[in-house]
Amino acid sequence: MISKSVSIFLLLALFSIKYSEGQSCPTGFQLVNQNKCLRVFAQKLKHLEAETDCSYLGGTLVTIKTAIDNRVIANIAANAGASSIWIGIFCFATGNTTTCYHDDNSGELTYNSFASGNPAVTGNGGCVYMQTSGKTSGQWLSAPCAVVGMPFVCEVPMTVADPTCSHNYNGYCYTGSTEMHLATINTTYERAQSICQSKNSDLVSIHSKQELDFIRAIYRNSGIQQIFVGAQAFLPDTFDWSDGSNWDFDYTDPLATSKGNCLVMDLSDRPNNGMWSQTDCQNVNFFLCKRKIGDATVATTVATAETTEAVNPKFKRASRGTLEQLSYLHNFLSFFLAAIRNELLDFSNCNSTLILAPGTITSFGYPNTKPPITTCTWNIGALGPYRVGVYFTDFSVYNAVYVYDEYGNIISSVTGNMRPFQVLGTSNVVTITHDSRFDAAYNYNGFSATILPY
Ligand SMILES: *[C@@H]1O[C@H](CO)[C@@H](O)[C@H](O)[C@H]1NC(C)=O
Ligand SMILES: *[C@@H]1O[C@H](CO)[C@@H](O)[C@H](O)[C@H]1NC(C)=O
Ligand SMILES: *[C@@H]1O[C@H](CO)[C@@H](O)[C@H](O)[C@H]1NC(C)=O
């Protein structure tokens, strides 16, 4: 018994040694403090432009979680000639670091180096930069995202070196069907998967917004409009990754109406591309294979959605193992609907301080056909690298639903009974308001919207 556990322990130790030897940073990135792959960009860009550049590399602006990292990052930026740099933090409110979030979806700050009086969101804005020279070197300050240009530091996950791989990310190698010298560069799902498997790969599975952005970048300017991703339905509207990995991230297009047992990823040139929609598995599409590099188990350095609630709520996810829970769910829903009829349960998020994408909002009392009379404000945010996409999936109001940008300018005001539509925010903050006073009187039933970062 004892010897068995000892040998398991030794085996684990062996694996972790092997793993750390294989770890490296992608080309162009330097390894910092044995745990971060960073690259300094000296040109001055506005915050969103800097984030977009990082996202094409599969990363975000640098996230800083220890004093040691903070010091080293200040030094490497200063050595590259930058006296201040954007860092990967966004704060939604003044003077309280509990409203600040890391770009990498790892949640609230556990370490900070804010200069006194910061974050000063109200006066200066939600974006954060670090001074890298002088007495205040290493201190963080608030700055207006869309006004000042600044050098920046991108961070991507560590990976495993593979000279044969042209798209290397987070321990995996990605190869597009157009890069494999195939006779058929687009084909059915089944053929695509068997081609990937003949190359020790699977059709791609996607586990974070960063990975999704890395894939979008592979196809940028390729002219290819969509690709198969490696998922198949095992129940209507309910998908599994074919490579057996967990369904821990969902970027299903909330407005998609097509049906089928496979998924395609949109790569058209709309700003919020990358979303997935259902398609017939017999349709012909381009595809992308994904292969684990070596036999190393790469620690997932990209934080994935923290809770299942954070996964795109359009399609509720049930794994095979939880099928038996479906009948329980059905009972629960019946109870829940009965409860709505009697007493109003509210899931609208009306007047919440902050709704962080992804999420759902509805008008107050929705889906009650006689909406109660009230006014609601929804303050919606996305993490620093992204913009807020609002996808109205059901819409029936008398007074307009207003969508405002972070400066209070109206982006959209829509009334009436509308088919599903989207409103794209111009930054990572939008505010929505609705006054439901005439809805019930004129037989309007309110609205429901899915919020996704884009
Ligand atoms: C910061 O905000 C949180 C949540 O909004 C609140 O609970 C806390 O009291 C605030 N702290 C300070 C110092 O204002
Ligand atoms: C498949 O690839 C060929 C060759 O590039 C192209 O002409 C055709 O339009 C593609 N079909 C689809 C459905 O993408
Ligand atoms: C939301 O806030 C507004 C303004 O404070 C208030 O008038 C309204 O009653 C609130 N709505 C709900 C449902 O709490």
Coordinates of C-alpha atoms and ligand atoms in Angstrom, one line a residue:
M1 CA 0.0 0.0 0.0
I2 CA 2.6 2.4 1.1
S3 CA 5.0 1.5 -1.7
K4 CA 2.2 2.0 -4.2
S5 CA 1.5 5.6 -3.1
V6 CA 5.2 6.3 -3.1
S7 CA 5.5 5.2 -6.6
I8 CA 2.6 7.3 -7.7
F9 CA 4.2 10.2 -6.0
L10 CA 7.4 9.6 -7.8
L11 CA 5.6 9.3 -11.1
L12 CA 3.9 12.6 -10.5
A13 CA 7.2 14.2 -9.5
L14 CA 8.8 12.9 -12.7
F15 CA 6.0 14.3 -14.8
S16 CA 6.2 17.7 -13.3
I17 CA 10.0 17.9 -13.8
K18 CA 9.5 16.9 -17.4
Y19 CA 6.8 19.5 -17.8
S20 CA 8.7 22.4 -16.4
E21 CA 11.7 21.6 -18.7
G22 CA 9.4 21.8 -21.7
Q23 CA 7.8 25.0 -20.7
S24 CA 8.6 28.1 -22.8
C25 CA 7.3 31.3 -24.1
P26 CA 6.0 31.8 -27.7
T27 CA 8.4 33.5 -30.1
G28 CA 8.8 37.2 -29.3
F29 CA 7.9 36.8 -25.6
Q30 CA 10.3 36.7 -22.7
L31 CA 10.0 34.5 -19.6
V32 CA 9.7 36.6 -16.5
N33 CA 10.0 35.2 -12.9
Q34 CA 9.6 31.7 -14.3
N35 CA 5.9 32.1 -14.7
K36 CA 5.0 34.8 -17.1
C37 CA 5.5 35.3 -20.8
L38 CA 5.7 39.1 -21.5
R39 CA 6.4 41.4 -24.4
V40 CA 6.9 45.2 -24.1
F41 CA 5.4 47.3 -26.9
A42 CA 7.0 50.8 -26.9
Q43 CA 4.6 52.4 -29.3
K44 CA 1.9 54.5 -27.6
L45 CA -1.6 53.2 -28.1
K46 CA -5.0 53.9 -26.5
H47 CA -6.1 51.3 -24.1
L48 CA -8.5 49.3 -26.3
E49 CA -6.0 49.3 -29.2
A50 CA -3.4 48.0 -26.9
E51 CA -5.8 45.3 -25.6
T52 CA -6.7 44.4 -29.2
D53 CA -3.0 43.9 -30.1
C54 CA -2.5 41.7 -27.1
S55 CA -5.7 39.7 -28.0
Y56 CA -4.4 38.8 -31.4
L57 CA -1.5 37.1 -29.7
G58 CA -3.9 35.1 -27.5
G59 CA -3.3 37.3 -24.5
T60 CA -4.3 40.4 -22.6
L61 CA -2.4 43.3 -21.0
V62 CA -0.1 42.1 -18.3
T63 CA -1.8 41.0 -15.0
I64 CA 0.3 41.7 -11.9
K65 CA -0.4 39.6 -8.8
T66 CA 2.7 40.0 -6.6
A67 CA 5.1 42.7 -5.6
I68 CA 8.0 40.7 -7.2
D69 CA 6.2 40.7 -10.5
N70 CA 5.4 44.4 -10.1
R71 CA 9.0 45.3 -9.7
V72 CA 10.3 43.2 -12.5
I73 CA 7.7 44.4 -14.9
A74 CA 8.4 48.1 -14.1
N75 CA 12.1 47.3 -14.8
I76 CA 11.7 45.6 -18.1
A77 CA 9.3 48.3 -19.3
A78 CA 11.8 51.1 -18.2
N79 CA 14.6 49.2 -20.0
A80 CA 12.5 49.3 -23.1
G81 CA 12.2 53.1 -22.8
A82 CA 8.6 53.2 -21.5
S83 CA 8.1 55.6 -18.6
S84 CA 4.5 54.3 -18.1
I85 CA 2.6 51.3 -19.4
W86 CA -1.0 50.1 -19.6
I87 CA -1.6 47.1 -17.3
G88 CA -4.4 44.5 -17.4
I89 CA -6.7 45.9 -14.8
F90 CA -10.0 47.8 -15.1
C91 CA -11.9 49.5 -12.2
F92 CA -15.6 50.3 -12.3
A93 CA -15.7 52.6 -9.3
T94 CA -13.6 55.2 -7.5
G95 CA -11.6 54.6 -4.4
N96 CA -12.5 50.9 -4.0
T97 CA -10.3 48.2 -5.4
T98 CA -13.1 45.6 -4.9
T99 CA -14.5 47.0 -8.2
C100 CA -11.2 46.3 -10.0
Y101 CA -10.8 43.2 -12.1
H102 CA -7.9 41.5 -13.8
D103 CA -8.1 41.2 -17.6
D104 CA -7.5 37.4 -17.4
N105 CA -10.8 36.6 -15.8
S106 CA -9.1 35.7 -12.5
G107 CA -11.4 38.0 -10.5
E108 CA -10.8 40.7 -7.9
L109 CA -7.3 41.9 -7.1
T110 CA -5.5 40.1 -4.3
Y111 CA -2.5 42.5 -4.6
N112 CA -2.4 46.1 -5.6
S113 CA 0.1 48.9 -6.0
F114 CA -2.3 51.8 -6.4
A115 CA -0.9 55.3 -5.7
S116 CA -2.9 57.0 -2.9
G117 CA -6.1 58.5 -4.2
N118 CA -6.4 55.7 -6.8
P119 CA -8.3 54.1 -8.4
A120 CA -9.8 57.5 -9.3
V121 CA -12.4 56.3 -11.8
T122 CA -14.7 59.3 -11.6
G123 CA -12.1 61.9 -12.4
N124 CA -9.7 59.9 -14.5
G125 CA -11.3 56.7 -15.9
G126 CA -11.4 53.0 -15.4
C127 CA -8.1 52.0 -17.1
V128 CA -5.0 51.6 -15.1
Y129 CA -1.3 52.3 -15.9
M130 CA 1.9 51.8 -14.0
Q131 CA 4.7 54.4 -13.6
T132 CA 8.0 52.8 -14.4
S133 CA 10.5 55.5 -13.5
G134 CA 11.2 58.1 -10.9
K135 CA 10.1 58.0 -7.3
T136 CA 6.7 56.6 -8.1
S137 CA 8.0 53.7 -10.1
G138 CA 5.8 50.7 -9.6
Q139 CA 2.7 52.7 -8.6
W140 CA -0.6 52.3 -10.4
L141 CA -2.8 55.1 -11.4
S142 CA -6.2 55.6 -13.2
A143 CA -6.4 57.0 -16.7
P144 CA -9.0 57.7 -19.3
C145 CA -8.9 54.7 -21.7
A146 CA -9.8 56.4 -24.9
V147 CA -7.8 59.6 -24.5
V148 CA -4.1 58.9 -23.7
G149 CA -1.8 56.7 -25.7
M150 CA 0.7 54.7 -23.8
P151 CA 3.3 51.9 -24.2
F152 CA 2.0 48.5 -22.9
V153 CA 3.0 45.0 -21.9
C154 CA 1.2 42.0 -23.3
E155 CA 1.0 38.7 -21.4
V156 CA 0.3 35.2 -23.0
P157 CA 0.2 31.8 -21.3
M158 CA 3.3 29.7 -21.2
T159 CA 3.4 27.0 -23.8
V160 CA 5.7 24.1 -24.9
A161 CA 8.3 24.7 -27.5
D162 CA 7.7 23.0 -30.9
P163 CA 9.7 24.3 -33.9
T164 CA 7.3 22.5 -36.3
C165 CA 4.3 24.4 -35.1
S166 CA 3.3 27.7 -36.6
H167 CA 0.4 28.6 -34.3
N168 CA 1.5 27.6 -30.8
Y169 CA -0.7 28.6 -27.8
N170 CA -1.0 27.4 -24.2
G171 CA 0.6 24.0 -24.9
Y172 CA -1.3 23.3 -28.1
C173 CA -0.5 23.5 -31.8
Y174 CA -3.3 24.8 -34.2
T175 CA -3.2 23.9 -37.9
G176 CA -5.8 25.2 -40.3
S177 CA -7.1 23.0 -43.1
T178 CA -5.6 25.4 -45.6
E179 CA -2.1 24.8 -44.1
M180 CA -2.0 21.0 -44.4
H181 CA -1.5 20.6 -48.2
L182 CA -4.7 18.7 -48.4
A183 CA -6.7 18.0 -51.7
T184 CA -9.8 19.1 -49.9
I185 CA -9.4 22.1 -47.6
N186 CA -13.1 22.2 -46.7
T187 CA -15.3 19.2 -46.0
T188 CA -17.9 17.6 -43.8
Y189 CA -17.6 17.4 -40.0
E190 CA -16.8 13.7 -39.9
R191 CA -14.1 13.9 -42.6
A192 CA -12.6 17.0 -41.0
Q193 CA -12.4 15.2 -37.7
S194 CA -10.8 12.2 -39.3
I195 CA -8.3 14.3 -41.1
C196 CA -7.4 16.0 -37.8
Q197 CA -7.1 12.6 -36.1
S198 CA -4.8 11.3 -38.8
K199 CA -2.5 14.2 -37.7
N200 CA -2.6 13.4 -34.0
S201 CA -5.1 16.2 -33.5
D202 CA -8.7 16.8 -32.9
L203 CA -11.0 19.5 -34.4
V204 CA -10.5 22.6 -32.2
S205 CA -12.1 23.0 -28.8
I206 CA -12.2 26.4 -27.3
H207 CA -11.9 27.2 -23.6
S208 CA -11.5 30.9 -23.1
K209 CA -12.1 34.3 -24.8
Q210 CA -8.3 34.5 -25.1
E211 CA -8.1 31.2 -27.0
L212 CA -11.0 32.3 -29.2
D213 CA -9.2 35.6 -30.0
F214 CA -6.0 33.7 -30.9
I215 CA -8.1 31.6 -33.4
R216 CA -9.8 34.7 -34.8
A217 CA -6.3 36.1 -35.4
I218 CA -5.2 33.0 -37.3
Y219 CA -8.0 33.7 -39.8
R220 CA -7.7 37.4 -39.9
N221 CA -7.5 38.6 -43.6
S222 CA -7.8 34.9 -44.8
G223 CA -11.1 35.5 -46.5
I224 CA -12.5 32.4 -44.8
Q225 CA -15.9 33.2 -43.4
Q226 CA -16.5 30.3 -41.0
I227 CA -14.9 27.1 -39.7
F228 CA -16.1 23.9 -38.0
V229 CA -15.3 23.8 -34.3
G230 CA -14.9 20.3 -32.7
A231 CA -18.3 20.1 -31.0
Q232 CA -21.3 17.9 -31.6
A233 CA -24.8 17.9 -30.1
F234 CA -25.7 14.9 -27.9
L235 CA -29.1 16.4 -27.1
P236 CA -30.9 19.2 -29.0
D237 CA -29.0 22.5 -28.4
T238 CA -26.5 20.8 -26.0
F239 CA -23.0 20.2 -27.2
D240 CA -19.8 18.3 -26.1
W241 CA -16.3 18.9 -27.3
S242 CA -15.2 15.9 -29.4
D243 CA -11.8 15.9 -27.8
G244 CA -13.4 15.1 -24.5
S245 CA -12.5 18.4 -22.8
N246 CA -14.9 20.2 -20.5
W247 CA -17.6 22.6 -21.8
D248 CA -16.2 25.5 -19.7
F249 CA -16.7 28.3 -22.1
D250 CA -19.5 29.1 -24.4
Y251 CA -19.6 31.7 -27.2
T252 CA -22.8 30.7 -28.9
D253 CA -24.4 33.5 -30.9
P254 CA -27.5 34.4 -28.9
L255 CA -29.3 35.5 -32.1
A256 CA -28.5 32.5 -34.2
T257 CA -31.6 30.6 -35.4
S258 CA -30.0 27.8 -37.5
K259 CA -30.3 24.3 -36.3
G260 CA -28.0 21.3 -36.6
N261 CA -25.8 18.9 -34.6
C262 CA -22.5 20.7 -35.4
L263 CA -21.1 24.2 -34.7
V264 CA -19.4 26.7 -37.0
M265 CA -17.5 29.7 -35.7
D266 CA -18.2 33.0 -37.6
L267 CA -15.0 34.6 -39.0
S268 CA -16.7 37.2 -41.1
D269 CA -15.4 40.8 -40.8
R270 CA -18.1 42.0 -38.3
P271 CA -16.5 43.4 -35.1
N272 CA -18.2 40.8 -32.9
N273 CA -17.2 37.8 -35.0
G274 CA -16.0 34.5 -33.4
M275 CA -19.5 33.4 -32.2
W276 CA -20.8 29.9 -32.8
S277 CA -24.0 28.8 -34.5
Q278 CA -25.5 25.4 -35.3
T279 CA -25.1 23.8 -38.7
D280 CA -25.7 20.5 -40.4
C281 CA -22.8 18.2 -40.0
Q282 CA -23.0 17.3 -43.7
N283 CA -22.3 20.9 -44.7
V284 CA -18.9 21.6 -46.1
N285 CA -16.6 24.0 -44.1
F286 CA -13.0 24.9 -43.5
F287 CA -11.7 23.6 -40.2
L288 CA -8.9 23.9 -37.6
C289 CA -7.1 21.0 -35.9
K290 CA -5.7 21.3 -32.4
R291 CA -2.9 19.1 -31.1
K292 CA -1.4 18.9 -27.6
I293 CA 2.3 19.5 -27.9
G294 CA 4.5 16.7 -26.5
D295 CA 3.0 14.7 -23.6
A296 CA 3.3 17.6 -21.1
T297 CA 0.2 18.5 -19.1
V298 CA 0.1 22.2 -19.4
A299 CA -1.3 24.0 -16.4
T300 CA -4.3 26.1 -17.6
T301 CA -2.8 29.5 -17.0
V302 CA -5.8 31.0 -18.8
A303 CA -8.5 31.4 -16.2
T304 CA -11.7 30.1 -17.5
A305 CA -15.2 31.1 -16.5
E306 CA -15.3 30.9 -12.7
T307 CA -18.8 29.6 -12.3
T308 CA -21.2 27.8 -14.7
E309 CA -23.4 30.9 -14.5
A310 CA -20.7 32.8 -16.3
V311 CA -21.0 30.5 -19.3
N312 CA -23.2 31.9 -22.1
P313 CA -26.6 31.3 -20.8
K314 CA -28.4 30.9 -24.1
F315 CA -28.1 27.1 -24.1
K316 CA -28.2 25.6 -20.7
R317 CA -25.4 23.0 -20.5
A318 CA -26.0 19.5 -19.2
S319 CA -23.2 16.9 -19.3
R320 CA -24.0 13.3 -20.0
G321 CA -23.3 12.6 -16.3
T322 CA -26.1 15.0 -15.3
L323 CA -28.8 13.7 -17.6
E324 CA -30.6 12.2 -14.7
Q325 CA -30.8 15.7 -13.2
L326 CA -32.9 16.8 -16.1
S327 CA -36.0 15.4 -14.7
Y328 CA -35.2 17.1 -11.5
L329 CA -34.7 20.2 -13.4
H330 CA -38.1 19.8 -15.1
N331 CA -39.7 19.4 -11.7
F332 CA -37.9 22.5 -10.5
L333 CA -39.0 24.5 -13.5
S334 CA -42.6 23.5 -13.0
F335 CA -42.4 24.6 -9.4
F336 CA -40.7 27.8 -10.5
L337 CA -43.3 28.7 -13.1
A338 CA -46.0 28.0 -10.6
A339 CA -44.2 30.3 -8.2
I340 CA -44.1 33.1 -10.8
R341 CA -47.8 32.9 -11.2
N342 CA -48.4 33.3 -7.5
E343 CA -45.6 35.6 -6.4
L344 CA -43.1 37.4 -8.4
L345 CA -39.6 36.0 -8.4
D346 CA -37.2 38.4 -10.0
F347 CA -34.2 37.6 -12.1
S348 CA -34.1 40.9 -14.0
N349 CA -30.9 42.2 -12.4
C350 CA -32.8 45.6 -12.3
N351 CA -30.8 48.3 -10.5
S352 CA -27.8 46.0 -9.6
T353 CA -24.6 47.8 -9.1
L354 CA -22.7 46.0 -11.8
I355 CA -23.5 43.1 -14.1
L356 CA -20.2 41.7 -15.5
A357 CA -20.5 40.0 -18.9
P358 CA -21.4 37.2 -19.7
G359 CA -24.8 37.4 -18.2
T360 CA -28.5 37.9 -18.7
I361 CA -30.8 40.8 -18.0
T362 CA -34.6 41.1 -18.4
S363 CA -37.2 43.7 -17.8
F364 CA -38.5 43.6 -14.2
G365 CA -41.0 40.8 -13.7
Y366 CA -40.2 39.1 -17.1
P367 CA -41.6 36.8 -18.3
N368 CA -44.8 37.9 -16.6
T369 CA -47.3 38.9 -19.3
K370 CA -48.4 41.9 -17.1
P371 CA -45.1 43.6 -16.3
P372 CA -45.2 45.6 -13.1
I373 CA -44.7 49.3 -13.3
T374 CA -41.2 50.5 -12.4
T375 CA -38.1 52.1 -13.8
C376 CA -34.8 50.1 -14.0
T377 CA -31.2 50.8 -14.7
W378 CA -28.7 48.1 -15.6
N379 CA -25.0 48.9 -15.3
I380 CA -23.1 46.5 -17.4
G381 CA -19.4 45.9 -17.7
A382 CA -17.0 43.6 -19.5
L383 CA -13.4 42.9 -18.4
G384 CA -10.9 45.5 -19.6
P385 CA -9.9 43.8 -23.0
Y386 CA -13.5 43.6 -24.3
R387 CA -16.5 45.6 -25.3
V388 CA -20.1 44.9 -24.2
G389 CA -22.4 43.2 -26.7
V390 CA -26.1 43.3 -25.9
Y391 CA -28.2 40.7 -27.7
F392 CA -32.0 41.2 -27.2
T393 CA -33.5 37.8 -27.7
D394 CA -37.1 38.8 -26.8
F395 CA -38.3 42.4 -27.1
S396 CA -41.7 44.0 -26.5
V397 CA -41.9 47.4 -24.8
Y398 CA -44.0 50.6 -25.1
N399 CA -41.4 53.1 -23.8
A400 CA -38.0 52.8 -25.4
V401 CA -35.2 50.7 -23.9
Y402 CA -32.2 53.1 -24.0
V403 CA -28.6 51.9 -24.3
Y404 CA -26.0 54.4 -23.3
D405 CA -22.2 54.4 -23.6
E406 CA -20.0 55.2 -20.7
Y407 CA -20.2 58.9 -21.3
G408 CA -24.0 58.9 -21.3
N409 CA -24.5 59.2 -25.0
I410 CA -27.4 57.2 -26.4
I411 CA -26.2 54.2 -28.6
S412 CA -29.7 52.9 -29.2
S413 CA -33.3 53.5 -28.3
V414 CA -35.8 50.9 -29.5
T415 CA -39.5 50.6 -28.9
G416 CA -42.3 48.2 -29.9
N417 CA -42.4 44.5 -30.7
M418 CA -39.0 43.6 -32.3
R419 CA -37.4 40.5 -33.7
P420 CA -34.1 39.7 -31.9
F421 CA -31.4 42.2 -32.5
Q422 CA -28.0 43.3 -31.1
V423 CA -26.6 46.5 -29.8
L424 CA -22.8 46.7 -29.7
G425 CA -21.3 48.9 -27.0
T426 CA -18.3 51.1 -27.9
S427 CA -16.4 50.2 -24.8
N428 CA -16.5 47.8 -21.8
V429 CA -19.2 49.8 -20.0
V430 CA -22.8 50.4 -21.1
T431 CA -25.9 51.5 -19.2
I432 CA -29.4 50.4 -20.1
T433 CA -32.6 52.0 -18.8
H434 CA -36.3 51.1 -19.2
D435 CA -39.5 52.6 -17.8
S436 CA -42.2 49.9 -17.9
R437 CA -45.2 52.1 -16.9
F438 CA -47.2 51.5 -20.1
D439 CA -46.1 48.0 -20.9
A440 CA -48.9 46.0 -19.1
A441 CA -51.5 48.6 -20.1
Y442 CA -50.8 48.1 -23.8
N443 CA -50.0 44.4 -23.8
Y444 CA -46.2 44.5 -24.1
N445 CA -44.4 41.8 -22.2
G446 CA -40.9 43.2 -21.7
F447 CA -37.5 42.1 -22.8
S448 CA -34.7 39.6 -22.3
A449 CA -31.1 40.1 -23.3
T450 CA -27.9 38.1 -23.3
I451 CA -24.8 40.0 -22.5
L452 CA -21.5 38.8 -24.0
P453 CA -18.1 40.4 -24.2
Y454 CA -16.8 40.9 -27.7
Ligands
LIG1 C1 -16.1 48.6 -1.5 O1 -17.2 48.0 -2.3 C2 -17.8 46.9 -1.7 C3 -18.8 46.3 -2.6 O2 -19.3 47.3 -3.4 C4 -18.4 47.3 -0.3 O3 -18.9 46.1 0.3 C5 -17.2 47.8 0.6 O4 -17.8 48.3 1.8 C6 -16.5 49.0 -0.1 N1 -15.4 49.4 0.6 C7 -15.1 50.7 0.8 C8 -13.8 50.9 1.6 O5 -15.7 51.6 0.4
LIG2 C1 -14.5 25.1 -50.4 O1 -13.2 25.5 -50.9 C2 -13.2 25.9 -52.3 C3 -11.8 26.1 -52.7 O2 -11.2 27.1 -52.0 C4 -14.1 27.1 -52.4 O3 -14.1 27.5 -53.8 C5 -15.5 26.8 -51.9 O4 -16.3 28.0 -52.0 C6 -15.4 26.3 -50.5 N1 -16.8 25.9 -50.1 C7 -17.3 26.3 -48.9 C8 -18.6 25.9 -48.6 O5 -16.6 27.1 -48.1
LIG3 C1 -34.8 51.1 -9.5 O1 -34.3 52.3 -9.1 C2 -35.2 53.4 -9.4 C3 -34.4 54.7 -9.1 O2 -33.8 54.7 -7.8 C4 -36.4 53.3 -8.5 O3 -37.3 54.3 -8.8 C5 -37.1 52.0 -8.9 O4 -38.2 51.7 -8.1 C6 -36.1 50.8 -8.8 N1 -36.7 49.6 -9.3 C7 -36.8 48.5 -8.7 C8 -37.5 47.3 -9.3 O5 -36.3 48.3 -7.6

